XYZ file of C-alpha atoms in Angstrom:
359
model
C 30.982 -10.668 -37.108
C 33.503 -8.041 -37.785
C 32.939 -4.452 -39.702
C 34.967 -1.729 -40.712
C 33.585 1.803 -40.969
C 35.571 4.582 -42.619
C 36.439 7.512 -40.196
C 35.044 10.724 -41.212
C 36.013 14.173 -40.454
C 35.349 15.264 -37.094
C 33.662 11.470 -36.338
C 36.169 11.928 -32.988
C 33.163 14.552 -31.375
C 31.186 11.118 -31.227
C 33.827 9.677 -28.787
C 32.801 12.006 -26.044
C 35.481 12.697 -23.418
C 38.198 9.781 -22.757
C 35.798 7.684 -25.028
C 32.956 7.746 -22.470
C 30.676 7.575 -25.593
C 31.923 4.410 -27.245
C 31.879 2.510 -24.042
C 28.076 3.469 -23.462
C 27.978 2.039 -27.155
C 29.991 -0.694 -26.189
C 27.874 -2.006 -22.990
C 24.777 -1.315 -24.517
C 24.877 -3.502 -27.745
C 27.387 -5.833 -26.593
C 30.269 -5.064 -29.223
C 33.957 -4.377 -29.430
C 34.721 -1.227 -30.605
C 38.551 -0.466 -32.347
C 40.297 2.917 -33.011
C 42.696 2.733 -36.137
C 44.216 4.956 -37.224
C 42.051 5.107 -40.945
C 39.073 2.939 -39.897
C 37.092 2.145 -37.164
C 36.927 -1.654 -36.398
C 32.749 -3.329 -34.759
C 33.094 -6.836 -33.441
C 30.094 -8.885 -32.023
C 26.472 -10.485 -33.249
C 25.490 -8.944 -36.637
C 22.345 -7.383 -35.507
C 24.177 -5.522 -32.975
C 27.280 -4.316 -35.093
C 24.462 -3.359 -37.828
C 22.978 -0.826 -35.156
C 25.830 0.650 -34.584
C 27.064 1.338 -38.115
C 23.954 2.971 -38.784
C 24.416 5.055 -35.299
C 27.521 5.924 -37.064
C 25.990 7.068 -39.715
C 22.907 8.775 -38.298
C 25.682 10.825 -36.385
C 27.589 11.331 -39.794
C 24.244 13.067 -41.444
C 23.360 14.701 -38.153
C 26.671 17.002 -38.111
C 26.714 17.195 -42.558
C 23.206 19.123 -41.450
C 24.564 21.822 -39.393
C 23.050 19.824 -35.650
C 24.727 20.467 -32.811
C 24.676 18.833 -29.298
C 24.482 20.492 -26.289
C 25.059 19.953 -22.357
C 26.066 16.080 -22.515
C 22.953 15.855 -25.282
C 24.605 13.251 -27.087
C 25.389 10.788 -24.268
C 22.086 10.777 -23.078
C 20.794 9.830 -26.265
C 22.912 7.161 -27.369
C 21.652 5.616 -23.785
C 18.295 5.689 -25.413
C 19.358 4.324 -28.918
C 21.165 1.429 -27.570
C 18.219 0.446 -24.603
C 15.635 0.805 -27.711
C 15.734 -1.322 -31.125
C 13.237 0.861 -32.417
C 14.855 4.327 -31.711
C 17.304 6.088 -34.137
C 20.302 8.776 -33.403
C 18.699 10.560 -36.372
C 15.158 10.513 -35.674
C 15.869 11.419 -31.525
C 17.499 14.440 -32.806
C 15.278 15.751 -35.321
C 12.261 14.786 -33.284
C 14.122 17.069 -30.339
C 14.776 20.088 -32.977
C 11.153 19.862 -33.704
C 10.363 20.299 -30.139
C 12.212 23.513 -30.294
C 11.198 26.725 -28.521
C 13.509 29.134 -29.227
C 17.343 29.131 -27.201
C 16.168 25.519 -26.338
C 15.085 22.373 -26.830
C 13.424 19.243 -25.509
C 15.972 16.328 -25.587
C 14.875 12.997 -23.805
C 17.669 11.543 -21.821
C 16.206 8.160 -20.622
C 14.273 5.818 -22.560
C 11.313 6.986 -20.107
C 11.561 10.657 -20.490
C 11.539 9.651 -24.192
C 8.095 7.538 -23.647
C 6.652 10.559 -21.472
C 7.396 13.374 -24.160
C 5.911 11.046 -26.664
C 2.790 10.839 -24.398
C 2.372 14.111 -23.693
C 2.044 14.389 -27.619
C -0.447 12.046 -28.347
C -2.362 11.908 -25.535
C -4.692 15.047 -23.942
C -4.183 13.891 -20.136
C -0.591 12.137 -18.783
C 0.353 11.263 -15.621
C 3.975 11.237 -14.987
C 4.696 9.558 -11.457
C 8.644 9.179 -10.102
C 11.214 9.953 -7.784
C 12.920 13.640 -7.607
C 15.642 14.551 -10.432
C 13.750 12.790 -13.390
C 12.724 15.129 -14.982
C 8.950 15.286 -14.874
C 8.147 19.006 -14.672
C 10.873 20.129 -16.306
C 9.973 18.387 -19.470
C 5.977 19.131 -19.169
C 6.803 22.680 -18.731
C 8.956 22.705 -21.865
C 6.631 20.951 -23.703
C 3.999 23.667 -22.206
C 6.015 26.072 -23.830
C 6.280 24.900 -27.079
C 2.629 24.346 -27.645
C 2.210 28.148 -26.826
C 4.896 29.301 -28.824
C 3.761 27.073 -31.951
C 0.442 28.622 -31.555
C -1.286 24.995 -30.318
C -3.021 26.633 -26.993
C -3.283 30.057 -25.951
C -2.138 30.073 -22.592
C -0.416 27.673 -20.258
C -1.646 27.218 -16.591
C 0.814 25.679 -13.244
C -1.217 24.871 -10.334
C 0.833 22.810 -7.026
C -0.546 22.418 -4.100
C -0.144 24.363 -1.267
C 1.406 21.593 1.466
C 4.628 22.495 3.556
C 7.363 19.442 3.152
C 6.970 18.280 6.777
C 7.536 21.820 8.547
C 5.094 24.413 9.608
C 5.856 27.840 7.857
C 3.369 29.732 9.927
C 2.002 33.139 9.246
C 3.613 34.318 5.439
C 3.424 38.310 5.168
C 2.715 40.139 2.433
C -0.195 39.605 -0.199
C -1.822 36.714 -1.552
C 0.516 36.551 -4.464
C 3.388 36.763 -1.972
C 2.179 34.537 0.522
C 2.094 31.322 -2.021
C 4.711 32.437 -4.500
C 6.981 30.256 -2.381
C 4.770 27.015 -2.881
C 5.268 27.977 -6.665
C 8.830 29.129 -6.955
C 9.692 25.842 -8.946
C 7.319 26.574 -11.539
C 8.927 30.211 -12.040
C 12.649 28.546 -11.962
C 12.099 26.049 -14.823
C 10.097 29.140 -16.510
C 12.923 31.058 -16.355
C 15.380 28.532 -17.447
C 13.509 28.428 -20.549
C 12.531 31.941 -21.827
C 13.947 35.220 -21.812
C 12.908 36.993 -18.226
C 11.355 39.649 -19.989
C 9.632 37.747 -22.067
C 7.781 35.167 -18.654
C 7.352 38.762 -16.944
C 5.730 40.360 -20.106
C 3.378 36.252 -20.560
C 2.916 36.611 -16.418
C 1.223 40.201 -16.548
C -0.864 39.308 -19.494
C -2.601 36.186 -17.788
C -0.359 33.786 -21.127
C 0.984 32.396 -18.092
C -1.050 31.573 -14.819
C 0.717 29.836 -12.242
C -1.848 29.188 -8.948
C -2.495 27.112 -6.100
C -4.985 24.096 -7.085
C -7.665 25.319 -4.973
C -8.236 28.534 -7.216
C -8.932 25.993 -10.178
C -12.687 25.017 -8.665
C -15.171 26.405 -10.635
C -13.513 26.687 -14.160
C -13.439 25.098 -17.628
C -9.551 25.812 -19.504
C -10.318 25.545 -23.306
C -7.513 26.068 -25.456
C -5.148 25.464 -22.433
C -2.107 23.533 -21.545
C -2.611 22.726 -17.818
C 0.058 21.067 -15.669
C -0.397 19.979 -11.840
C 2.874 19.741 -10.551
C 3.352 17.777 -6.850
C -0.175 16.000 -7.374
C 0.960 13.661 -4.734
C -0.238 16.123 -1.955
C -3.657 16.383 -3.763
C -6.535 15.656 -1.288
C -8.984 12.739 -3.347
C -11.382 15.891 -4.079
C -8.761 18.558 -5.123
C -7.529 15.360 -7.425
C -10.918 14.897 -8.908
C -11.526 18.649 -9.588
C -8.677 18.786 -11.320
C -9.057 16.319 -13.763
C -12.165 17.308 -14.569
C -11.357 21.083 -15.609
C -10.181 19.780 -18.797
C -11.897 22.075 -21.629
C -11.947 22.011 -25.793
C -8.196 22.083 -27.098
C -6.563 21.734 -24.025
C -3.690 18.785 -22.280
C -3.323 18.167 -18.672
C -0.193 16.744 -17.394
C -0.123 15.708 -13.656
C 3.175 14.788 -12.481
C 3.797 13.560 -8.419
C 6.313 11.723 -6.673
C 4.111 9.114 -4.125
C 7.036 8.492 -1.892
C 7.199 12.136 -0.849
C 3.782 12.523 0.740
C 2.976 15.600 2.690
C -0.799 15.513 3.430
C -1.547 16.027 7.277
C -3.288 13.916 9.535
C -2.743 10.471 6.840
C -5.213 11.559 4.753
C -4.757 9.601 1.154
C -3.173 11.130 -1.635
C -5.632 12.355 -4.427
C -2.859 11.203 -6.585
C -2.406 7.223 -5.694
C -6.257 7.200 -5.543
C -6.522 8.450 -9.415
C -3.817 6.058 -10.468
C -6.297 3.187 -9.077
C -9.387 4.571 -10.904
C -8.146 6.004 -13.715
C -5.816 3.507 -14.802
C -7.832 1.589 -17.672
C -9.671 4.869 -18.421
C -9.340 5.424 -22.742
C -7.075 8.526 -23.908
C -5.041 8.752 -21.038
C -1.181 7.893 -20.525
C 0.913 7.015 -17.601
C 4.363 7.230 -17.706
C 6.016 5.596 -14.477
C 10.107 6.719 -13.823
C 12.687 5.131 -11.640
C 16.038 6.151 -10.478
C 17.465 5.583 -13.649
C 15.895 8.596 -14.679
C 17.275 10.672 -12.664
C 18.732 14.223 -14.848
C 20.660 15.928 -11.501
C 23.592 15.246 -9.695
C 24.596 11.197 -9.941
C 24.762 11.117 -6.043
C 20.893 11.739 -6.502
C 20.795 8.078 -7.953
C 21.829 6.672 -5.655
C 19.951 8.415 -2.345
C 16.855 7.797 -4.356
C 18.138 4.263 -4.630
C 19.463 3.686 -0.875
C 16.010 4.948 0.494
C 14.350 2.728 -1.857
C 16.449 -0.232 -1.111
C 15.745 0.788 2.945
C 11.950 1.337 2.794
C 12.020 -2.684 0.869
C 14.021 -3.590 4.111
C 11.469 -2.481 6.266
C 8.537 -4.114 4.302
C 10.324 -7.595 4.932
C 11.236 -7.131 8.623
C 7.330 -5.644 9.174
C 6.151 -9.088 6.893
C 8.595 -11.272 8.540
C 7.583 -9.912 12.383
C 3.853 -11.038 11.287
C 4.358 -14.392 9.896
C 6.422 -14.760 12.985
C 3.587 -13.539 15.498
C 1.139 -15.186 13.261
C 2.987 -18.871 13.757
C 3.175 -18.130 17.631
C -0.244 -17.353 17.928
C -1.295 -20.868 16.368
C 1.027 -22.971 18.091
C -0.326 -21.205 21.158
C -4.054 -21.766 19.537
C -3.015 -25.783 18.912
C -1.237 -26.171 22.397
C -4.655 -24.862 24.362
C -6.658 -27.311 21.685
C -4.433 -30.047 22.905
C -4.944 -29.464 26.454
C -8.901 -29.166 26.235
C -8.847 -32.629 24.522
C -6.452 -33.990 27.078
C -8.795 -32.565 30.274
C -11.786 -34.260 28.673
C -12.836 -38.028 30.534
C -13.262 -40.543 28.284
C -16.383 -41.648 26.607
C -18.543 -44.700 28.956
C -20.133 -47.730 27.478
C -22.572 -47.224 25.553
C -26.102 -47.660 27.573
C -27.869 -50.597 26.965
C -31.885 -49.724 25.709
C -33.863 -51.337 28.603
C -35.519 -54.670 27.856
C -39.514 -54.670 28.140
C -41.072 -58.505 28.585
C -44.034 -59.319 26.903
């Protein structure tokens, strides 16, 4: 099926730089797009060339209403339209402006991140569990910060565990504060990438803001709260259950963990793996699972996450293949030693004949 769309002013913006837009457009519903120079020119199945005419138009009304996309916005989101039939240009943009929190806002930029935002809204308790880069804490702390701001909770609350990544740090100086500020200093950066530094200092000294290690959570209730647990893979099993259970009136937990980047000593089991077991068919909560597809920072971060990935499966087989292979040499070695028994053994006599008694 072939369509012709009109061009209209300033449609070029939708191209993206050396048409890097129109071939995400072109992969992802399987179409031909051609430039003219008065019309543009779809070419493939009619469901697919009617999405994209009405991507064209969603864009159309988009920039008619004053939007504007930021920061390679727009890319990102046509790679959600086109890997979801159900998912607009036009809705993904005005759902994002409602998400708004001032100089920002929330934009999805995977199908997943879309899924987890939409989670976090409809659901009091998510669990967000994926590699590095994917945006997990970055989007629950924006969507921390929006709640507050639109008057939804009254304070927001970052707790992280405090676990080294494989290295001892050994005595810290200073005061409490100071000595586990550096387990927290991710929490302050995406803070601070989000609001005015006056404005976190002036939320900070008035307790809007609490960022803490878990263990300080035991012992209280958070009503009206928006509570986030960020690196809840290096949760013990009972700092994981106290957690989850500090949940008050008004109040959303997200927990978000990475479970190939365990740092708990000694082996002990992450408080995090154990609570996707149990928790997993509990009502009213969400997990959201992301993959290196995900991944929001550099691309080379795709594909470490991916090479490590594709190493650990390695592993797994040469581990599973080394036991089948023991296991097989450890039967025929069984079967041989059966063998030899039954050869060893003498034969079975005649039977013996009952004795005959005369009468």
């Amino acid at each position: 099926m072939k369509k012709s769309i009109e061009i209209s002013p300033n449609i070029e913006t939708l191209f993206g730089t050396r048409d890097e837009n129109l071939h995400v457009l072109e992969d992802g519903l399987n179409i031909n797009i051609d430039l003219r120079s008065d019309h543009i020119e779809l070419e493939g199945a009619p469901r697919d060339v009617a999405r994209a005419e009405q991507l064209f138009a969603d864009y159309e009304h988009l920039q008619r209403t004053g939007h504007q996309f930021n920061n390679g916005d727009l890319n990102s989101m046509l790679r959600v339209v086109v890997g979801d039939p159900n998912v607009t240009l036009r809705g993904l943009a005005e759902a994002g402006r409602q998400r708004s929190f001032g100089r920002r806002t929330v934009q999805p930029k995977s199908p997943n991140q879309r899924r987890y935002l939409e989670a976090i809204e409809s659901h009091d308790m998510v669990f967000g569990v994926g590699p590095a880069g994917t945006g997990k804490t970055y989007l629950a702390v924006a969507m921390a910060i929006s709640a507050l701001i639109n008057k939804q909770v009254n304070r927001i609350i970052l707790a992280r565990p405090a676990v080294e990544a494989g290295e001892r740090l050994g005595f810290l100086p200073g005061t409490l504060q100071e000595k586990i500020d550096p387990y927290l200093r991710p929490l302050y950066d995406a803070l601070f990438d989000m609001l005015d530094p006056e404005r976190v200092e002036r939320y900070l000294e008035k307790n809007v803001i609490e960022i803490a290690p878990i263990a300080f959570m035991r012992g209280r209730t958070l009503n009206d709260s928006f509570v986030i647990l960020d690196e809840a893979q290096n949760t013990t099993s009972e700092q994981m259950k106290m957690f989850v259970t500090r949940l008050g009136f008004n109040s959303k937990a997200v927990i978000t963990g990475d479970i190939t980047q365990i740092d708990l000593p000694n082996a002990r089991r992450s408080g995090l793996l154990e609570a996707i077991d149990i928790l997993q068919r509990v009502n009213g909560l969400a997990f959201v699972h992301f993959d290196e597809s995900d991944v929001v920072r550099h691309h080379l971060v795709q594909r470490i996450i991916r090479a490590y990935d594709e190493h650990k499966t390695r592993l797994a087989e040469q581990q599973l293949s080394l036991l089948e292979s023991k296991a097989a040499t450890e039967t025929k070695a069984a079967n041989g030693k059966n063998g030899a028994a039954e050869g060893d053994a003498k034969p079975p006599g005649p039977p013996l004949e009952e004795p005959h008694v005369r009468d």
